[in-house]
Amino acid sequence: MKRKWWHDKVAYQIYPKSFLDTNGDGIGDLRGIISKLDYLKELGVDIIWLSPIYKSPFVDQGYDIADYYAIAEEFGTMEEFDELLAEAKKRNMYIIMDLVINHCSDKHEWFRKALADPDGEYADYFYFRKGKNGNPPSNYRSYFGGSCWEPVPGTDKYYFHMFAKEQPDLNWENPKLRQELYNMVNWWLEKGLAGFRIDAIINIKKNLEFPDFEPDGTDGMAGCWKMVESVDGVGEFLEDLKKNTFQKHDAFTVAEVFNMKEGELPQFIGEDGHFSTIFDFSAHSLSDGEHGWYDAPQVDFKKWRETVLNSQLEVQKSGFEANIIENHDEPRGASRFLPEYARTPAGTKMLGTVSILLRGIPFIYQGQEIGMQNAVWNSIEEYDDISTKDQYHIAREAGLSDEEALEVCGRMSRDNARTPVQWSDKENAGFTTGTPWLKVNSNYKEINVESQEKDADSVLNYYRKLVALRKSAEYREVFTYGEFAPAYENTETIMAYYRVDENKRMLVAANFGKEVAEVKLEYPVKRVVLSNQESAAKEKMQKPEQTLKLVSCEVIVLECE
Ligand code: TEU
Ligand code: CA
């Protein structure tokens, strides 16, 4: 495999609006990020992914871009962005931005020009279509609910949007539009970005006939993703994008890809793949409900373990994926993938270890390193997220009570990942001196950076050790390139795997169960390199036993013969 500069790096996702506010307006800003670069450096972060900071009306929290060349004033100025880039470079850190090019904002000048002249050239930057017998052109439901088609005022036409109506889809069939996007991507790369996280990119290829699909809901509509799954040709666009932009700058690209077709993985992440890598959402997709969050299954340990192990085995045939336990679209991993009894510092360290030592590039999401958890939500009005409000209504339509629908949203809402980072036990968790744009999790006095900095045994200090182990001179090679092999996959409660190369055999073993678990060691142990139960680790090395005993929520990393 050709080695790439990003293979042995550790990445961190910042959701700027909730990271740190430094001017008292209750909104996180670039100045806040600059002030925390040393904190991120100490965690061992190499690559920082910034969720969108472009000019936006924030209908979908910045994933609705009104000007690709301007920094949203809520976050700061282009000068402050340039300062952030320079300060990151000084620390040998890389910045990647969010590339949202399946759609733009309805406030973007292209769309305003299109509305002004629905038969003009800018209308062809989008999908303007005549309706059918007074109905929209097709029966697609958007990812955020409601029809994918919105009437164009003053005409018998509609425009297409797979997300909110304020996010009109861009017409990738139009070479002029593509060129405008490529010019913008190259402009940012020439400024010194190391690359991009690429948003919702699988959606850019449409079936231009827009055929109806079998309705799959009480609204008589069909999920728009059915069109995505049924159409060929997205690869041509992705190759065109890569050749005209990323490839010219050796840019690191990590794509957000759901609904990939069977067998297409090598084309996406192989040697000459469309992208450097894509996120592994296999564990997150376990929570996909038939009709929405309300009928989504709760995560089952064995199913989760099997999914992660199988994904690792599949991916290592083609390349690398980016491993996460959470992001800005998902609930907190420590609340989702840990059973109730394991939602403790020990359990949180265990989950982090199992994720970060997998094969692939780890992405830590802001607050994950201190074990931030889902918040408690008391009414639908407390939420900001457009997707959560839609899912609440889907649940209510399906007959759930207000209380039941709230319980579903409390478990799954993206706002769980968007509550402000908890920096201290001061007011608003030290996030702002003003009124936070979204409420602070009420557990900030128990979970915050400042208290964990002072506690050698905290989740934060454990994460620092964990990342340092992955990047250490002695183990960097095996944790980056070492082959992945499942271990103890038929046990009741142990999640374990080997990372092996010609010089090292590492065993990562974790007991997600409530009771002690004991297994036979397959290889003699040379040393314990990390454990979240220090005492147990020492005891283990006194008796060169052939069995490995793990207490509940114990994770251990062993170097074996
Ligand atoms: O997400 C794309 C996507 O598939 C998710 O929107 C998913 O369908 C949704 O989160 C389910 O609730 C990207 C961004 O990560 C997300 O924040 C944006 O809302 C979306 O695209 C539109 O840009
Ligand atoms: Ca601010």
mmCIF file of N, CA, C and O and ligand atoms in Angstrom, residues 60 63 100 103 143-144 163 167 197 199-200 256 258 293 328-329 387 414 418, ligand 1:
data_model
loop_
_atom_site.group_PDB
_atom_site.id
_atom_site.type_symbol
_atom_site.label_atom_id
_atom_site.label_comp_id
_atom_site.label_asym_id
_atom_site.label_seq_id
_atom_site.Cartn_x
_atom_site.Cartn_y
_atom_site.Cartn_z
ATOM 1 N N ASP A 60 -29.853 25.143 8.612
ATOM 2 C CA ASP A 60 -29.328 23.819 8.960
ATOM 3 C C ASP A 60 -27.929 23.992 9.546
ATOM 4 O O ASP A 60 -26.965 23.310 9.184
ATOM 5 N N TYR A 63 -24.904 24.262 7.241
ATOM 6 C CA TYR A 63 -24.867 23.335 6.088
ATOM 7 C C TYR A 63 -25.763 23.852 4.979
ATOM 8 O O TYR A 63 -26.170 23.116 4.081
ATOM 9 N N VAL A 100 -19.639 21.530 1.412
ATOM 10 C CA VAL A 100 -21.071 21.250 1.270
ATOM 11 C C VAL A 100 -21.473 21.667 -0.139
ATOM 12 O O VAL A 100 -21.791 22.838 -0.399
ATOM 13 N N HIS A 103 -25.727 20.941 -2.217
ATOM 14 C CA HIS A 103 -26.749 21.999 -2.168
ATOM 15 C C HIS A 103 -26.109 23.279 -1.620
ATOM 16 O O HIS A 103 -25.017 23.228 -1.051
ATOM 17 N N TYR A 143 -34.814 14.340 3.453
ATOM 18 C CA TYR A 143 -34.201 13.805 4.681
ATOM 19 C C TYR A 143 -34.753 14.500 5.918
ATOM 20 O O TYR A 143 -34.697 13.965 7.021
ATOM 21 N N PHE A 144 -35.283 15.716 5.714
ATOM 22 C CA PHE A 144 -35.810 16.477 6.854
ATOM 23 C C PHE A 144 -37.328 16.518 6.854
ATOM 24 O O PHE A 144 -37.941 17.320 7.551
ATOM 25 N N PHE A 163 -32.686 18.074 1.242
ATOM 26 C CA PHE A 163 -32.672 18.413 2.666
ATOM 27 C C PHE A 163 -33.743 19.474 2.889
ATOM 28 O O PHE A 163 -34.851 19.299 2.382
ATOM 29 N N GLN A 167 -32.413 24.602 1.245
ATOM 30 C CA GLN A 167 -31.147 24.027 0.756
ATOM 31 C C GLN A 167 -31.350 23.442 -0.642
ATOM 32 O O GLN A 167 -31.331 22.232 -0.835
ATOM 33 N N ARG A 197 -13.607 17.663 4.644
ATOM 34 C CA ARG A 197 -14.618 16.647 4.921
ATOM 35 C C ARG A 197 -15.734 16.957 3.951
ATOM 36 O O ARG A 197 -16.125 18.121 3.825
ATOM 37 N N ASP A 199 -19.463 16.705 2.496
ATOM 38 C CA ASP A 199 -20.815 16.550 3.021
ATOM 39 C C ASP A 199 -21.777 15.885 2.041
ATOM 40 O O ASP A 199 -21.879 16.308 0.891
ATOM 41 N N ALA A 200 -22.475 14.828 2.510
ATOM 42 C CA ALA A 200 -23.661 14.301 1.803
ATOM 43 C C ALA A 200 -23.412 14.059 0.319
ATOM 44 O O ALA A 200 -24.315 14.168 -0.490
ATOM 45 N N GLU A 256 -18.423 11.920 3.664
ATOM 46 C CA GLU A 256 -19.572 11.398 4.398
ATOM 47 C C GLU A 256 -20.428 10.645 3.383
ATOM 48 O O GLU A 256 -21.068 11.251 2.535
ATOM 49 N N PHE A 258 -23.306 7.774 2.874
ATOM 50 C CA PHE A 258 -24.311 6.779 3.258
ATOM 51 C C PHE A 258 -24.800 6.177 1.941
ATOM 52 O O PHE A 258 -24.582 6.749 0.880
ATOM 53 N N TRP A 293 -36.738 7.591 13.701
ATOM 54 C CA TRP A 293 -36.087 7.265 14.982
ATOM 55 C C TRP A 293 -37.021 6.448 15.862
ATOM 56 O O TRP A 293 -36.587 5.614 16.641
ATOM 57 N N HIS A 328 -21.407 15.496 14.807
ATOM 58 C CA HIS A 328 -22.425 16.538 15.067
ATOM 59 C C HIS A 328 -23.826 16.113 14.652
ATOM 60 O O HIS A 328 -24.806 16.820 14.912
ATOM 61 N N ASP A 329 -23.909 14.946 13.957
ATOM 62 C CA ASP A 329 -25.227 14.443 13.524
ATOM 63 C C ASP A 329 -25.721 13.298 14.395
ATOM 64 O O ASP A 329 -26.802 12.759 14.121
ATOM 65 N N SER A 387 -33.832 18.500 12.047
ATOM 66 C CA SER A 387 -34.075 17.064 11.834
ATOM 67 C C SER A 387 -34.796 16.459 13.041
ATOM 68 O O SER A 387 -35.686 15.629 12.909
ATOM 69 N N ARG A 414 -29.501 15.009 17.215
ATOM 70 C CA ARG A 414 -28.187 15.584 16.891
ATOM 71 C C ARG A 414 -27.840 16.692 17.899
ATOM 72 O O ARG A 414 -26.669 16.986 18.133
ATOM 73 N N ARG A 418 -24.493 18.815 20.116
ATOM 74 C CA ARG A 418 -24.309 20.243 19.810
ATOM 75 C C ARG A 418 -24.444 21.125 21.049
ATOM 76 O O ARG A 418 -24.308 22.345 20.956
HETATM 77 O O1 TEU B 1 -25.549 14.935 6.692
HETATM 78 C C1 TEU B 1 -26.027 14.155 5.612
HETATM 79 C C2 TEU B 1 -26.933 13.121 6.106
HETATM 80 O O2 TEU B 1 -27.144 12.103 5.517
HETATM 81 C C3 TEU B 1 -27.489 13.411 7.437
HETATM 82 O O3 TEU B 1 -28.150 14.687 7.200
HETATM 83 C C4 TEU B 1 -28.535 12.472 7.928
HETATM 84 O O4 TEU B 1 -29.386 12.090 6.886
HETATM 85 C C5 TEU B 1 -29.273 13.295 8.957
HETATM 86 O O5 TEU B 1 -28.294 13.816 9.825
HETATM 87 C C6 TEU B 1 -30.253 12.430 9.695
HETATM 88 O O6 TEU B 1 -30.714 13.181 10.790
HETATM 89 C C7 TEU B 1 -24.828 16.079 6.268
HETATM 90 C C8 TEU B 1 -24.421 16.882 7.488
HETATM 91 O O7 TEU B 1 -23.554 16.084 8.297
HETATM 92 C C9 TEU B 1 -25.669 17.264 8.246
HETATM 93 O O8 TEU B 1 -25.331 17.968 9.445
HETATM 94 C C10 TEU B 1 -26.495 18.166 7.344
HETATM 95 O O9 TEU B 1 -27.731 18.412 7.997
HETATM 96 C C11 TEU B 1 -26.771 17.491 5.990
HETATM 97 O O10 TEU B 1 -25.641 16.860 5.407
HETATM 98 C C12 TEU B 1 -27.202 18.544 4.976
HETATM 99 O O11 TEU B 1 -26.070 19.304 4.627
#
